[in-house]
Amino acid sequence: MTQGHTGSGERVESRIRFFDFHPTTADVRAEVLEGLSQPHKRLPPKLFYDQQGSRLFDAITELPEYYPTRTEIQILRDHGEAMAEQLGRGCVLIELGSGSSLKIQTLLAALRPRVYIPVDISRAHLLESAQALAERFPELSIRAACADYSGPFELPLEPEWRDLAAFFPGSSIGNFDPDEARAFLKRVGRVLGPGGRLLIGVDLKKERAVLEAAYNDAQGVTAAFNLNLLTRLNSELGADFEVDAFRHRAVFNEDASRIEMHLVSRGNQRVRVAGQVFDVRLGESIHTENSYKYGIEDFQRLARSAGFVSEQVWTDAGELFSVHCLRVEDA
Ligand code: AVI
């Protein structure tokens, strides 16, 4: 681990313990080939986040049209004390996906957990953000866990710890289909145990124009993020997508209450991916992402079906975004 010092001179690394649960990288090739072989072609959204894709996503979070990030940060700032009260100051805090430093810093400042456990699949990202937080919070003890929480996962927990809380911001829950979201919530509930609390950010259902603008920004950053998936397949799977022969399309599917992102073919074309040939017709689309939007009660219903009781919900004045505090039901 790299060296670092707190203001008080104590070594930062002495307060960070690293636990590697060796997440296995799924068979991307098989998943891509399977998706492109479907009658409605699709690609897995997790492939967005290579280095360039992560950079583009960071840029998305600062766009004027993309309201979720800044709205959630504002909700955390406005209600951090109430959230800390609800989660229990001095608890053990697990963050699923060590993502936005502003969000976690706001929560840590209010909550002052006795142990903080960031969980992320990327070792480099995990260590970098753990180091920055250790410097910012000299009292904080950190157990960084490299694990993949999209399937069953383990954490570096002590059996006697009873006051566990988890934080899952960003409306990342919206990128799961409802059945996957329920399965994910159940897994989190099992890790937390009865009485454990989950603070989760959920984007709210709203008028089509606001939603569609957030995924069709004027500067074209979301389009570049979507198209980067093809560039990635070209470099990592030896595909020969002509990236300019596709256009970005994001549309609100009201019946399913989700934004869908697609890559639409500008012509009839034949592409080769990992040695297999696929024909793509003019106007045909490759479905790359769903981003579900929930009403407050809809999300509470989903949480209940996964074994959680809804304790509290905070929103912004414009009712754009919600942050829910859920508690794992007693067994
Ligand atoms: C990460 N996730 C919650 C984002 C969303 O809004 O669904 C990903 C994203 N896709 C396009 N813009 C942002």
Coordinates of C-alpha atoms and ligand atoms in Angstrom, one line a residue:
M1 CA 0.0 0.0 0.0
T2 CA 1.3 3.5 -0.7
Q3 CA 2.6 5.6 2.1
G4 CA 0.6 8.5 3.6
H5 CA 0.3 10.5 6.7
T6 CA -2.6 12.1 8.5
G7 CA -2.3 15.7 9.9
S8 CA -1.5 14.2 13.3
G9 CA 1.4 12.2 11.8
E10 CA -0.2 8.8 12.2
R11 CA 0.4 6.6 9.1
V12 CA -2.8 6.4 7.0
E13 CA -2.1 2.8 6.0
S14 CA -2.1 1.6 9.6
R15 CA -5.8 2.4 9.7
I16 CA -6.7 0.7 6.4
R17 CA -6.9 -3.1 6.2
F18 CA -7.4 -4.6 2.8
F19 CA -9.4 -7.8 2.3
D20 CA -9.3 -9.4 -1.2
F21 CA -12.2 -11.8 -1.8
H22 CA -10.9 -12.3 -5.3
P23 CA -14.0 -11.5 -7.4
T24 CA -13.9 -13.6 -10.6
T25 CA -14.4 -11.6 -13.7
A26 CA -17.4 -13.2 -15.4
D27 CA -17.0 -14.6 -18.9
V28 CA -17.5 -11.3 -20.8
R29 CA -17.1 -12.9 -24.1
A30 CA -19.8 -15.5 -23.6
E31 CA -22.2 -12.9 -22.2
V32 CA -21.6 -10.5 -25.2
L33 CA -22.1 -13.3 -27.7
E34 CA -25.2 -14.5 -26.0
G35 CA -26.7 -11.0 -25.9
L36 CA -26.0 -10.3 -29.6
S37 CA -27.6 -13.6 -30.5
Q38 CA -31.0 -12.7 -29.0
P39 CA -33.9 -11.6 -31.3
H40 CA -33.6 -8.2 -29.5
K41 CA -29.9 -7.7 -29.3
R42 CA -28.5 -6.5 -26.0
L43 CA -25.2 -5.8 -24.3
P44 CA -24.5 -5.9 -20.5
P45 CA -24.4 -2.3 -19.0
K46 CA -21.5 -3.3 -16.6
L47 CA -19.3 -3.1 -19.7
F48 CA -19.7 0.7 -19.7
Y49 CA -17.2 1.1 -17.0
D50 CA -13.7 0.7 -18.5
Q51 CA -11.3 3.6 -17.8
Q52 CA -12.8 5.8 -20.5
G53 CA -16.3 4.9 -19.6
S54 CA -15.8 5.7 -15.9
R55 CA -14.4 9.1 -17.0
L56 CA -17.4 9.7 -19.2
F57 CA -19.7 8.7 -16.3
D58 CA -18.0 11.2 -14.0
A59 CA -18.6 13.8 -16.7
I60 CA -22.3 12.8 -16.9
T61 CA -22.8 13.4 -13.1
E62 CA -21.8 17.0 -13.7
L63 CA -24.1 17.7 -16.7
P64 CA -26.9 20.3 -16.2
E65 CA -29.5 17.8 -17.4
Y66 CA -28.3 14.9 -15.2
Y67 CA -30.0 15.9 -11.9
P68 CA -29.6 12.7 -9.9
T69 CA -26.1 13.2 -8.5
R70 CA -26.3 16.7 -7.4
T71 CA -29.9 16.2 -6.0
E72 CA -28.8 13.2 -4.0
I73 CA -25.8 15.1 -2.6
Q74 CA -28.1 18.0 -1.6
I75 CA -30.5 15.6 0.2
L76 CA -27.5 14.0 2.0
R77 CA -26.3 17.5 3.0
D78 CA -29.8 18.7 4.1
H79 CA -30.6 15.5 6.1
G80 CA -27.3 14.0 7.1
E81 CA -27.9 14.5 10.8
A82 CA -31.4 12.8 10.7
M83 CA -29.9 10.0 8.6
A84 CA -27.1 9.5 11.1
E85 CA -29.7 9.4 13.9
Q86 CA -31.7 6.7 12.0
L87 CA -28.7 4.6 11.1
G88 CA -27.1 4.9 14.6
R89 CA -24.0 7.0 15.1
G90 CA -20.9 5.0 15.7
C91 CA -22.2 2.0 13.7
V92 CA -20.3 -0.2 11.3
L93 CA -20.9 1.3 7.8
I94 CA -20.7 -0.8 4.6
E95 CA -20.6 1.2 1.4
L96 CA -21.6 -0.9 -1.7
G97 CA -19.5 0.4 -4.6
S98 CA -17.1 3.0 -3.3
G99 CA -18.3 5.6 -5.8
S100 CA -18.8 9.2 -5.2
S101 CA -16.4 10.7 -2.6
L102 CA -18.7 13.7 -2.0
K103 CA -21.6 11.5 -0.9
I104 CA -19.6 9.3 1.4
Q105 CA -17.8 12.2 2.9
T106 CA -21.1 13.9 3.8
L107 CA -22.4 10.7 5.4
L108 CA -19.2 9.9 7.3
A109 CA -19.0 13.4 8.7
A110 CA -22.5 13.1 10.2
L111 CA -22.4 9.4 11.1
R112 CA -18.9 8.9 12.4
P113 CA -19.0 5.1 12.1
R114 CA -16.5 3.2 14.2
V115 CA -15.6 1.0 11.2
Y116 CA -16.1 1.8 7.5
I117 CA -16.2 -1.0 5.0
P118 CA -16.1 0.1 1.3
V119 CA -16.8 -2.7 -1.1
D120 CA -15.8 -2.5 -4.7
I121 CA -14.8 -4.8 -7.5
S122 CA -11.9 -2.6 -8.6
R123 CA -8.9 -2.9 -6.3
A124 CA -7.2 0.2 -7.6
H125 CA -10.3 2.4 -7.2
L126 CA -11.0 0.9 -3.8
L127 CA -7.5 1.6 -2.4
E128 CA -7.3 5.0 -3.9
S129 CA -10.6 6.2 -2.3
A130 CA -9.9 4.4 1.0
Q131 CA -6.6 6.3 1.2
A132 CA -8.2 9.6 0.5
L133 CA -10.9 9.0 3.2
A134 CA -8.3 7.9 5.8
E135 CA -6.5 11.2 5.3
R136 CA -9.7 13.2 5.5
F137 CA -11.1 11.3 8.6
P138 CA -8.1 10.7 11.0
E139 CA -10.3 8.7 13.5
L140 CA -11.8 6.3 10.9
S141 CA -10.9 2.7 10.9
I142 CA -11.3 1.2 7.4
R143 CA -11.6 -2.4 6.1
A144 CA -11.6 -2.2 2.4
A145 CA -13.2 -5.3 0.7
C146 CA -12.5 -6.2 -2.9
A147 CA -15.6 -8.2 -3.8
D148 CA -18.4 -8.4 -6.4
Y149 CA -21.7 -7.6 -4.7
S150 CA -23.7 -8.3 -7.9
G151 CA -23.7 -12.0 -6.7
P152 CA -23.4 -13.6 -3.3
F153 CA -20.6 -11.9 -1.4
E154 CA -18.5 -12.1 1.8
L155 CA -17.4 -9.2 4.0
P156 CA -14.7 -8.7 6.7
L157 CA -17.2 -8.6 9.6
E158 CA -16.7 -9.7 13.2
P159 CA -19.4 -12.1 14.4
E160 CA -20.1 -9.9 17.5
W161 CA -20.9 -6.8 15.4
R162 CA -24.7 -6.2 15.7
D163 CA -25.1 -2.6 14.5
L164 CA -24.5 -2.9 10.8
A165 CA -25.6 -0.3 8.2
A166 CA -25.1 -0.2 4.5
F167 CA -25.1 2.7 2.0
F168 CA -26.0 2.2 -1.7
P169 CA -26.3 5.6 -3.3
G170 CA -26.7 6.8 -6.9
S171 CA -29.9 4.9 -7.8
S172 CA -27.6 2.1 -9.0
I173 CA -30.5 -0.1 -7.8
G174 CA -32.3 1.2 -10.9
N175 CA -29.9 -0.5 -13.3
F176 CA -31.2 -3.9 -12.0
D177 CA -34.5 -5.3 -13.3
P178 CA -37.0 -5.5 -10.5
D179 CA -36.5 -9.2 -9.9
E180 CA -32.7 -8.7 -9.8
A181 CA -33.2 -5.7 -7.5
R182 CA -35.2 -7.9 -5.1
A183 CA -32.6 -10.6 -5.2
F184 CA -29.9 -8.0 -4.5
L185 CA -31.8 -6.5 -1.6
K186 CA -32.3 -9.9 -0.1
R187 CA -28.5 -10.6 -0.3
V188 CA -27.8 -7.2 1.4
G189 CA -30.4 -8.1 4.1
R190 CA -28.7 -11.4 4.8
V191 CA -25.3 -9.6 5.2
L192 CA -26.8 -6.9 7.6
G193 CA -28.9 -9.3 9.7
P194 CA -32.1 -8.5 11.5
G195 CA -32.3 -4.9 12.6
G196 CA -29.5 -3.8 10.1
R197 CA -30.2 -0.7 8.1
L198 CA -29.8 0.2 4.5
L199 CA -29.6 3.8 3.2
I200 CA -30.4 3.7 -0.5
G201 CA -30.7 6.4 -3.2
V202 CA -33.5 5.9 -5.7
D203 CA -34.4 8.1 -8.6
L204 CA -38.1 9.0 -8.8
K205 CA -40.5 8.6 -11.6
K206 CA -41.3 11.9 -13.2
E207 CA -42.3 13.6 -16.4
R208 CA -40.9 12.1 -19.6
A209 CA -39.2 15.4 -20.7
V210 CA -37.0 15.7 -17.6
L211 CA -36.1 12.0 -17.7
E212 CA -35.3 11.9 -21.4
A213 CA -33.2 15.1 -21.2
A214 CA -31.1 13.6 -18.5
Y215 CA -30.1 10.7 -20.8
N216 CA -29.9 12.8 -24.0
D217 CA -27.7 15.7 -22.9
A218 CA -27.0 18.5 -25.3
Q219 CA -23.2 18.0 -25.2
G220 CA -23.5 14.4 -26.2
V221 CA -21.6 13.0 -23.2
T222 CA -24.2 10.2 -22.6
A223 CA -24.1 9.4 -26.3
A224 CA -20.3 9.0 -26.1
F225 CA -20.7 6.9 -22.9
N226 CA -23.1 4.6 -24.7
L227 CA -21.0 4.3 -27.9
N228 CA -17.8 3.7 -25.9
L229 CA -19.2 0.2 -25.2
L230 CA -18.6 -0.6 -28.9
T231 CA -15.1 0.9 -28.8
R232 CA -14.4 -1.3 -25.8
L233 CA -15.6 -4.5 -27.6
N234 CA -13.4 -3.6 -30.6
S235 CA -10.3 -3.4 -28.4
E236 CA -11.0 -6.2 -25.9
L237 CA -12.9 -8.8 -27.9
G238 CA -11.4 -8.1 -31.4
A239 CA -14.8 -6.8 -32.6
D240 CA -15.0 -4.6 -35.7
F241 CA -18.0 -2.4 -34.9
E242 CA -17.9 0.8 -36.9
V243 CA -18.8 3.1 -34.0
D244 CA -20.0 5.9 -36.3
A245 CA -22.5 3.6 -37.9
F246 CA -24.5 3.6 -34.7
R247 CA -26.4 6.4 -32.9
H248 CA -27.3 6.7 -29.2
R249 CA -31.0 6.6 -28.3
A250 CA -32.5 7.0 -24.8
V251 CA -36.2 6.8 -24.3
F252 CA -38.6 6.6 -21.4
N253 CA -40.6 3.3 -21.5
E254 CA -43.6 4.5 -19.4
D255 CA -45.2 1.0 -19.0
A256 CA -42.0 -0.5 -17.5
S257 CA -41.1 2.8 -15.8
R258 CA -37.6 2.8 -17.1
I259 CA -35.2 4.8 -19.3
E260 CA -33.9 2.5 -22.0
M261 CA -30.6 3.2 -23.7
H262 CA -30.0 1.7 -27.2
L263 CA -27.5 1.8 -29.9
V264 CA -29.4 2.1 -33.2
S265 CA -27.8 1.0 -36.5
R266 CA -27.6 3.7 -39.2
G267 CA -27.5 1.1 -41.9
N268 CA -27.4 -2.6 -42.8
Q269 CA -24.2 -3.9 -41.5
R270 CA -22.3 -7.1 -40.7
V271 CA -20.1 -7.1 -37.6
R272 CA -17.6 -9.7 -36.4
V273 CA -17.2 -10.2 -32.6
A274 CA -14.8 -12.7 -31.2
G275 CA -14.9 -14.7 -34.4
Q276 CA -18.7 -14.7 -34.8
V277 CA -20.7 -12.8 -37.4
F278 CA -23.8 -10.8 -36.6
D279 CA -26.0 -8.9 -39.1
V280 CA -27.5 -5.7 -37.9
R281 CA -30.3 -4.2 -40.0
L282 CA -30.9 -0.4 -40.6
G283 CA -32.8 0.9 -37.6
E284 CA -32.2 -2.2 -35.5
S285 CA -31.2 -1.5 -32.0
I286 CA -28.8 -3.0 -29.4
H287 CA -30.3 -2.5 -25.9
T288 CA -27.5 -1.5 -23.6
E289 CA -29.1 -0.3 -20.3
N290 CA -32.3 0.1 -18.3
S291 CA -32.6 2.7 -15.6
Y292 CA -35.7 2.1 -13.5
K293 CA -37.6 5.0 -11.9
Y294 CA -39.7 4.3 -8.9
G295 CA -42.6 6.1 -7.1
I296 CA -41.9 6.2 -3.3
E297 CA -44.6 3.6 -2.5
D298 CA -43.5 1.4 -5.5
F299 CA -40.0 1.2 -4.1
Q300 CA -41.2 0.6 -0.5
R301 CA -43.3 -2.3 -1.9
L302 CA -40.2 -3.8 -3.6
A303 CA -38.2 -3.4 -0.4
R304 CA -40.9 -5.0 1.7
S305 CA -40.9 -8.0 -0.7
A306 CA -37.2 -8.4 0.0
G307 CA -37.6 -8.4 3.8
F308 CA -37.1 -4.7 4.6
V309 CA -39.3 -2.3 6.6
S310 CA -39.4 1.2 5.4
E311 CA -38.3 3.6 8.2
Q312 CA -38.0 7.0 6.6
V313 CA -37.7 8.7 3.2
W314 CA -36.1 12.0 2.3
T315 CA -36.6 13.8 -1.0
D316 CA -35.7 17.2 -2.4
A317 CA -38.2 20.1 -2.8
G318 CA -38.7 19.2 -6.5
E319 CA -39.3 15.5 -5.7
L320 CA -36.7 14.5 -8.2
F321 CA -34.8 11.9 -6.1
S322 CA -35.4 9.9 -2.9
V323 CA -33.1 8.5 -0.2
H324 CA -34.7 5.7 1.8
C325 CA -33.8 4.3 5.2
L326 CA -34.8 0.6 5.3
R327 CA -34.5 -1.8 8.2
V328 CA -34.1 -5.6 7.9
E329 CA -37.2 -7.2 9.4
D330 CA -36.7 -9.2 12.5
A331 CA -36.5 -12.9 11.8
Ligands
AVI1 C1 -25.1 4.3 -12.6 N1 -26.5 4.6 -13.0 C2 -27.3 4.8 -11.9 C3 -26.7 5.6 -14.1 C4 -28.2 5.8 -14.4 O1 -28.6 6.9 -14.4 O2 -28.9 4.8 -14.6 C5 -25.9 5.2 -15.4 C6 -26.2 6.1 -16.5 N2 -26.5 5.8 -17.7 C7 -26.6 6.9 -18.5 N3 -26.4 7.9 -17.7 C8 -26.1 7.5 -16.5

